[in-house]
Coordinates of C-alpha atoms in Angstrom, one line a residue:
M16 CA -1.6 3.2 12.5
P17 CA -2.5 6.2 10.4
R18 CA -3.5 5.7 6.8
S19 CA -2.9 8.5 4.4
I20 CA -5.5 10.1 2.2
P21 CA -7.1 7.3 0.1
A22 CA -5.6 6.8 -3.3
P23 CA -7.7 7.0 -6.5
T24 CA -9.2 3.7 -7.6
G25 CA -6.9 1.6 -9.8
V26 CA -3.7 3.1 -8.5
L27 CA -2.1 -0.3 -8.2
F28 CA -0.7 -2.0 -11.2
R29 CA -2.7 0.2 -13.6
S30 CA -0.9 3.4 -12.8
R31 CA 2.7 4.5 -12.5
N32 CA 2.7 4.9 -8.7
K33 CA 5.6 2.9 -7.6
V34 CA 4.9 2.4 -3.9
P35 CA 2.0 0.7 -1.9
D36 CA -0.9 2.3 -0.1
P37 CA -0.5 2.4 3.7
T38 CA -3.0 -0.3 4.5
A39 CA -3.0 -2.6 7.5
S40 CA -0.7 -5.1 5.7
F41 CA 1.7 -2.3 4.8
W42 CA 2.2 -1.4 8.5
I43 CA 2.5 -5.0 9.6
I44 CA 5.2 -5.7 7.0
K45 CA 6.9 -2.4 7.8
V46 CA 7.3 -3.3 11.5
L47 CA 8.5 -6.8 10.6
A48 CA 11.0 -5.4 8.1
T49 CA 12.4 -2.9 10.7
T50 CA 12.8 -5.8 13.2
V51 CA 14.7 -7.9 10.6
G52 CA 16.9 -4.9 9.8
E53 CA 18.0 -4.8 13.4
T54 CA 18.4 -8.5 14.0
A55 CA 19.9 -9.4 10.6
A56 CA 22.5 -6.7 10.9
D57 CA 23.6 -8.1 14.2
L58 CA 23.4 -11.6 12.9
M59 CA 25.8 -11.0 10.0
S60 CA 28.2 -8.7 11.7
D61 CA 28.3 -10.4 15.1
T62 CA 26.8 -13.9 15.2
L63 CA 28.3 -15.0 11.8
G64 CA 31.4 -12.9 12.4
F65 CA 31.4 -10.9 9.1
G66 CA 32.1 -7.7 11.0
L67 CA 30.3 -4.4 10.7
P68 CA 32.4 -2.9 7.7
L69 CA 32.0 -6.0 5.5
T70 CA 28.3 -6.4 6.3
T71 CA 27.7 -2.7 5.5
V72 CA 29.5 -3.0 2.1
V73 CA 27.8 -6.2 1.0
M74 CA 24.4 -5.1 2.1
A75 CA 24.8 -1.7 0.5
A76 CA 25.8 -3.4 -2.8
V77 CA 22.8 -5.7 -2.7
L78 CA 20.6 -2.7 -1.9
V79 CA 21.8 -0.8 -4.9
A80 CA 21.0 -3.8 -7.1
F81 CA 17.4 -3.9 -5.8
L82 CA 17.0 -0.1 -6.0
V83 CA 18.0 -0.4 -9.7
A84 CA 15.3 -3.0 -10.2
Q85 CA 12.8 -0.9 -8.3
F86 CA 13.5 2.2 -10.4
R87 CA 13.3 0.2 -13.6
G88 CA 9.8 -1.1 -12.8
R89 CA 6.8 0.7 -14.2
A90 CA 4.5 0.0 -11.3
Y91 CA 4.5 -1.2 -7.7
R92 CA 5.9 -4.7 -7.5
P93 CA 5.4 -6.1 -3.9
S94 CA 8.4 -8.5 -3.9
V95 CA 10.9 -6.0 -5.3
Y96 CA 9.6 -3.2 -3.1
W97 CA 9.6 -5.1 0.2
V98 CA 13.0 -6.7 -0.4
T99 CA 14.3 -3.2 -1.0
V100 CA 12.8 -2.0 2.3
V101 CA 14.3 -4.9 4.3
L102 CA 17.7 -4.2 2.7
I103 CA 17.5 -0.5 3.4
S104 CA 16.5 -1.3 7.0
I105 CA 19.7 -3.4 7.4
V106 CA 21.8 -0.7 5.7
G107 CA 20.3 2.0 7.9
T108 CA 21.1 0.0 11.0
C109 CA 24.7 -0.5 9.7
I110 CA 25.2 3.2 9.0
T111 CA 24.2 4.1 12.5
D112 CA 26.2 1.3 14.1
N113 CA 29.3 2.3 12.1
L114 CA 29.0 5.9 13.3
T115 CA 28.5 4.8 16.9
D116 CA 30.8 1.8 17.2
G117 CA 33.3 2.5 14.5
L118 CA 33.8 6.3 14.7
G119 CA 32.6 6.9 18.2
V120 CA 29.9 9.4 17.3
P121 CA 27.5 9.8 20.2
L122 CA 23.9 8.6 19.5
W123 CA 22.5 11.9 20.4
A124 CA 24.6 13.5 17.6
S125 CA 23.6 10.8 15.1
T126 CA 20.0 11.4 16.0
V127 CA 20.3 15.1 15.5
V128 CA 22.2 14.7 12.2
F129 CA 19.7 12.2 10.7
A130 CA 16.7 14.2 11.8
A131 CA 18.2 17.3 10.1
A132 CA 19.0 15.2 7.0
L133 CA 15.4 13.9 6.9
T134 CA 14.0 17.3 7.3
A135 CA 16.2 18.6 4.5
V136 CA 15.0 15.8 2.2
F137 CA 11.3 16.6 3.0
A138 CA 11.9 20.4 2.5
I139 CA 13.6 19.9 -0.9
W140 CA 11.1 17.3 -2.0
Y141 CA 8.2 19.6 -1.2
R142 CA 9.9 22.6 -2.7
V143 CA 10.6 20.8 -6.0
E144 CA 7.5 18.7 -6.3
G145 CA 4.9 20.5 -4.2
T146 CA 3.8 17.3 -2.4
L147 CA 5.1 14.6 -0.1
S148 CA 2.2 12.2 -0.8
I149 CA 3.1 8.6 -1.4
H150 CA 0.2 8.3 -3.8
R151 CA 2.1 10.4 -6.3
V152 CA 5.5 8.7 -6.4
D153 CA 5.1 8.4 -10.1
T154 CA 8.3 10.0 -11.5
F155 CA 12.0 9.2 -11.3
R156 CA 12.7 12.3 -9.2
R157 CA 9.9 11.7 -6.8
E158 CA 11.1 8.1 -6.3
V159 CA 14.6 9.4 -5.5
F160 CA 13.2 11.7 -2.9
Y161 CA 11.0 8.8 -1.5
W162 CA 13.9 6.4 -1.1
L163 CA 16.2 9.0 0.4
A164 CA 13.5 9.8 3.0
I165 CA 13.1 6.0 3.7
L166 CA 16.9 5.6 4.2
F167 CA 17.0 8.5 6.7
T168 CA 13.9 7.4 8.6
F169 CA 15.6 4.0 9.2
A170 CA 18.9 5.6 10.2
L171 CA 17.1 8.1 12.4
G172 CA 14.9 5.5 14.0
T173 CA 17.9 3.3 14.8
A174 CA 19.8 6.1 16.4
A175 CA 16.8 7.4 18.4
G176 CA 15.8 3.9 19.4
D177 CA 19.2 3.0 20.7
L178 CA 19.6 6.3 22.4
I179 CA 16.3 5.9 24.3
G180 CA 16.4 2.2 24.8
E181 CA 20.0 1.7 25.8
Q182 CA 21.9 4.9 26.8
T183 CA 19.0 6.2 29.0
G184 CA 18.7 2.8 30.7
L185 CA 15.0 2.6 29.8
G186 CA 15.3 -1.0 28.6
Y187 CA 13.9 -2.8 25.5
L188 CA 10.3 -3.4 26.7
P189 CA 9.7 0.1 28.1
A190 CA 11.2 1.6 24.9
L191 CA 8.9 -0.7 22.8
L192 CA 5.9 0.5 24.8
L193 CA 7.0 4.1 24.5
F194 CA 7.2 4.0 20.7
A195 CA 4.0 2.1 20.4
G196 CA 2.4 4.9 22.4
G197 CA 3.9 7.4 20.0
I198 CA 2.3 5.6 17.1
A199 CA -1.0 5.4 18.9
L200 CA -0.9 9.2 19.5
V201 CA -0.2 9.8 15.8
S202 CA -3.2 7.5 14.9
L203 CA -5.4 9.5 17.3
L204 CA -4.3 12.8 15.7
F205 CA -5.1 11.5 12.3
F206 CA -8.4 9.6 13.0
G207 CA -9.7 11.8 15.8
F208 CA -8.5 15.3 15.0
R209 CA -8.0 15.0 11.2
V210 CA -4.4 16.1 11.2
N211 CA -2.8 16.1 7.7
G212 CA -2.5 12.5 6.5
V213 CA 0.9 13.0 4.8
V214 CA 2.3 14.4 8.1
C215 CA 0.9 11.6 10.1
F216 CA 2.1 8.9 7.6
W217 CA 5.7 10.1 7.8
A218 CA 5.6 10.5 11.6
A219 CA 4.3 7.0 12.0
Y220 CA 6.9 5.7 9.4
V221 CA 9.7 7.2 11.5
L222 CA 8.3 5.8 14.8
T223 CA 7.8 2.3 13.5
R224 CA 11.6 2.0 13.0
P225 CA 12.6 2.3 16.7
L226 CA 9.5 0.2 17.5
G227 CA 10.7 -2.6 15.3
A228 CA 14.3 -2.2 16.5
S229 CA 13.2 -2.4 20.1
L230 CA 11.1 -5.5 19.4
G231 CA 14.0 -7.1 17.7
D232 CA 16.4 -6.4 20.6
L233 CA 13.8 -7.5 23.1
L234 CA 13.4 -10.9 21.3
S235 CA 17.0 -11.5 20.3
Q236 CA 19.2 -10.1 23.1
P237 CA 20.3 -12.3 26.1
T238 CA 18.2 -12.3 29.2
G239 CA 21.0 -10.8 31.1
D240 CA 20.9 -7.7 28.9
G241 CA 17.1 -7.3 29.2
G242 CA 16.1 -9.4 26.2
L243 CA 14.2 -12.7 25.9
G244 CA 17.2 -14.6 24.6
F245 CA 15.7 -16.1 21.4
G246 CA 18.8 -15.0 19.5
T247 CA 19.3 -13.2 16.2
I248 CA 19.1 -16.3 14.0
A249 CA 15.7 -17.5 15.2
T250 CA 14.2 -13.9 15.3
S251 CA 15.5 -13.1 11.8
V252 CA 14.2 -16.3 10.3
L253 CA 10.8 -16.1 12.0
F254 CA 10.2 -12.5 10.9
L255 CA 11.6 -13.0 7.4
A256 CA 9.2 -16.0 7.0
A257 CA 6.3 -13.8 8.1
I258 CA 7.3 -11.1 5.6
V259 CA 7.5 -13.6 2.7
A260 CA 4.1 -15.0 3.6
I261 CA 2.3 -11.6 3.9
V262 CA 3.9 -10.2 0.8
S263 CA 3.0 -13.3 -1.2
V264 CA -0.7 -12.9 -0.2
V265 CA -0.5 -9.2 -1.1
A266 CA 1.0 -10.0 -4.5
V267 CA -1.7 -12.6 -5.3
R268 CA -4.5 -10.2 -4.4
L269 CA -3.0 -7.5 -6.5
R270 CA -2.7 -9.8 -9.5
R271 CA -6.3 -10.9 -9.1
R272 CA -7.5 -7.3 -8.9
S273 CA -5.5 -6.5 -12.0
T274 CA -6.9 -9.5 -13.9
T275 CA -10.5 -8.7 -12.8
R276 CA -10.1 -5.1 -13.9
T277 CA -8.6 -6.1 -17.2
L278 CA -11.4 -8.5 -17.9
G279 CA -14.0 -5.9 -17.0
E280 CA -12.4 -3.4 -19.3
D281 CA -12.4 -6.0 -22.1
A282 CA -16.0 -6.8 -21.5
M283 CA -17.0 -3.1 -21.7
A284 CA -15.0 -2.7 -24.9
A285 CA -16.6 -5.7 -26.6

């Protein structure tokens, strides 16, 4: 998956940048989070019987609480950031499902609307800030643009993934392979043809959403519907456990780097 232009040394913990660099662990956690967004939304609304409206309201409220915590932080905090991403993945799924199942909005229409909304966010963000780089999410306004873009990428990815995987009759596995191929193409454009890193990052970010959703559906849906029948509970728990494990490792490494850097600065000052 594409990596954006490398960030300056010391951007984590020692600067005001509020979001992580697009490393390998970033993309792994991102795909896991998108899968959880799909399966957890189905788990709460269907398996546990909460219903889609209640699930949407509760998850949106929890998301707001974590967004407040994210905005109040002075630097990138892995635990807060990735919990927020998981929650926004669930809420993005719920928004699309409410439009489709509750209001009867066709998936193609939702896809067009969310694509237009995401394009508008990018256009306004670039117009106001002059950059879409995730290495410069260091002001309140840029962070607002960033999280708006994230929300619409999840909603768009859900709508586009469902449209391609279900309504076209393609199936979960072929859809998964299709989106994986799209990400491979973006990676080729970035690494092989040096296409702009910011453009490639956001293209891959959008594509990982339907990739994760297709993976979640493939694992959790009944075999009669084209899935593997593991269920939403097992799939959600497994992927959440993987997210917790990887984020914990990332957090420990960042703390060690921060401590080492601080000790080095103290030694130079002595």
